[in-house]
Coordinates of C-alpha atoms in Angstrom, one line a residue:
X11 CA -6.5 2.3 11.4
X12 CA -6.7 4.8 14.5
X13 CA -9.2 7.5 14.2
X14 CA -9.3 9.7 11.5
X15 CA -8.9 13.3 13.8
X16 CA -8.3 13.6 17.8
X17 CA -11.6 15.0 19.6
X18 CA -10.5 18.3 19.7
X19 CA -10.3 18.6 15.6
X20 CA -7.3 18.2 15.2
X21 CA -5.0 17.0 12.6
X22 CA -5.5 13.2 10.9
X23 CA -3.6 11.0 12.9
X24 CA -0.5 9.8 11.0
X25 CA -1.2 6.5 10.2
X26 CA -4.8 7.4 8.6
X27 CA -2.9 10.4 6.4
X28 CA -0.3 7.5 5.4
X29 CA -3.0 5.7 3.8
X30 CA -4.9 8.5 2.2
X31 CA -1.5 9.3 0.6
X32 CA -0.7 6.0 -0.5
X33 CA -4.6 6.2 -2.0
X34 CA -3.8 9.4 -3.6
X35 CA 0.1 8.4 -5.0
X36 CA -1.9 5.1 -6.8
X37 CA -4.3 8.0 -8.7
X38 CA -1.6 9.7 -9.5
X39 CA -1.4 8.6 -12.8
X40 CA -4.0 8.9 -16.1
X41 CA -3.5 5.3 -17.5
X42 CA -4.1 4.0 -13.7
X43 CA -6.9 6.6 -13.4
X44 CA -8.5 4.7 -16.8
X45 CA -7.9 1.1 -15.7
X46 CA -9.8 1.5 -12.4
X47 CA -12.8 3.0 -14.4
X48 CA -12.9 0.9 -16.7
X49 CA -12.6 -2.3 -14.1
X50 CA -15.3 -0.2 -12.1
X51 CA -17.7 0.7 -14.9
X52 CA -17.6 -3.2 -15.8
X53 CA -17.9 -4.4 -12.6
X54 CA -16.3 -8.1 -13.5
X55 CA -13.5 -9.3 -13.3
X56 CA -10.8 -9.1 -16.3
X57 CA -8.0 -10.0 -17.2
X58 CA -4.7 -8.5 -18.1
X59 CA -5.4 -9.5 -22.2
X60 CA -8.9 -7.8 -21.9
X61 CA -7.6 -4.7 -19.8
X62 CA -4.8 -4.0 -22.4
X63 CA -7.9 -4.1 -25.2
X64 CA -9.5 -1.3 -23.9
X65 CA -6.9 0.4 -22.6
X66 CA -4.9 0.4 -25.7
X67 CA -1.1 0.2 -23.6
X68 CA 1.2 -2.5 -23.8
X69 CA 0.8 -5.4 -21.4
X70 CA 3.9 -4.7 -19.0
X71 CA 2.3 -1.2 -18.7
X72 CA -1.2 -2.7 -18.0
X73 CA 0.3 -5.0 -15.3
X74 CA 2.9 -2.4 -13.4
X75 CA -0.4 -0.3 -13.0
X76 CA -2.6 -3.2 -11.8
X77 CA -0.1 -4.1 -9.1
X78 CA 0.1 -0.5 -7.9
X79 CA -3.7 -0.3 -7.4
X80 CA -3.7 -3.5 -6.0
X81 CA -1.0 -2.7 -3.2
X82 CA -3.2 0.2 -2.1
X83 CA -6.5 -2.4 -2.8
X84 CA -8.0 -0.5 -5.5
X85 CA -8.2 -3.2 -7.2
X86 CA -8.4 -7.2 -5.8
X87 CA -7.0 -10.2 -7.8
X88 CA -8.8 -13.1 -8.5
X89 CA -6.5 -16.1 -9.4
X90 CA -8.1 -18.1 -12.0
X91 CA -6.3 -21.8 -12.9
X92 CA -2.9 -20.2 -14.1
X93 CA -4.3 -16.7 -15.0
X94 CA -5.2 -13.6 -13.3
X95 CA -8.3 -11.7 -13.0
X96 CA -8.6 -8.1 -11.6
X97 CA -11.7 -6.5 -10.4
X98 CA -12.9 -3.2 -8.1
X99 CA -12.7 -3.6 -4.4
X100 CA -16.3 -2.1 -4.2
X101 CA -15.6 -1.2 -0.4
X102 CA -12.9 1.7 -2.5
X103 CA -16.4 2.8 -4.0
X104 CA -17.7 3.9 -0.7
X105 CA -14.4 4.9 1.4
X106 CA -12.3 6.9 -1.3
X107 CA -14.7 9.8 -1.9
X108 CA -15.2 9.8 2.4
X109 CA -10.8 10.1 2.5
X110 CA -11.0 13.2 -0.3
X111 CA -14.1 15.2 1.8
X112 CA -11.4 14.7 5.2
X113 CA -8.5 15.9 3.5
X114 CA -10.2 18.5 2.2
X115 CA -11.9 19.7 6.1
X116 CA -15.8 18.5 5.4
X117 CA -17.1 16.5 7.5
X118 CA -17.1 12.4 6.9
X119 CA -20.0 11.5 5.4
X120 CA -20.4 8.5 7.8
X121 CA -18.8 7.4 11.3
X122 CA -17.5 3.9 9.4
X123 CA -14.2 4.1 9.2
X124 CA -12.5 3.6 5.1
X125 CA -12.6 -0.5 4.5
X126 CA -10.1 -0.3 1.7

């Protein structure tokens, strides 16, 4: 990823703005908004059985969403014998709140660039 603004504060470049996008499009729904908590709040991984459970959709729902957050890597897949299991990338903990205070003109909280 290049820097997040040129020296002279300028706009995000376009590749960092890209991402943040793509970050934001994968929030852009409720049910995907409620997976991610719940797989953050439980901080294991689960599978798609256990995720429909809680989430009270159908499966095919459950899994469309999953592979959107994991395309952006929100969410990191764990293959387990034949099944699947989903869990928080942690490093989306620290570098999603840091895109969303960029966007918004405050300063980064750190110099790090996002790991997501």
């Amino acid at each position: 990823m290049n820097s997040e603004s040129d020296s002279a504060g300028g706009l995000l470049d376009r590749a960092t703005a890209e991402e943040y996008a793509n970050w934001f499009k994968a929030l852009a729904d409720p049910t995907r908004i409620q997976i991610l908590e719940l797989l953050a709040r439980r901080r294991e991984p689960m599978s798609v059985g256990q995720i429909v459970a809680e989430a009270g959709v159908a499966q095919s729902t459950v899994s469309q969403h999953l592979a959107v957050l994991a395309r952006v890597r929100f969410v990191l897949v764990d293959p387990v014998g034949t099944s699947r299991r989903y869990r928080v990338n942690e490093a989306c903990i620290d570098c999603f709140p840091t895109a969303a205070d960029v966007v918004m003109g405050r300063p980064a909280p750190s110099t790090q660039e996002p790991r997501c």
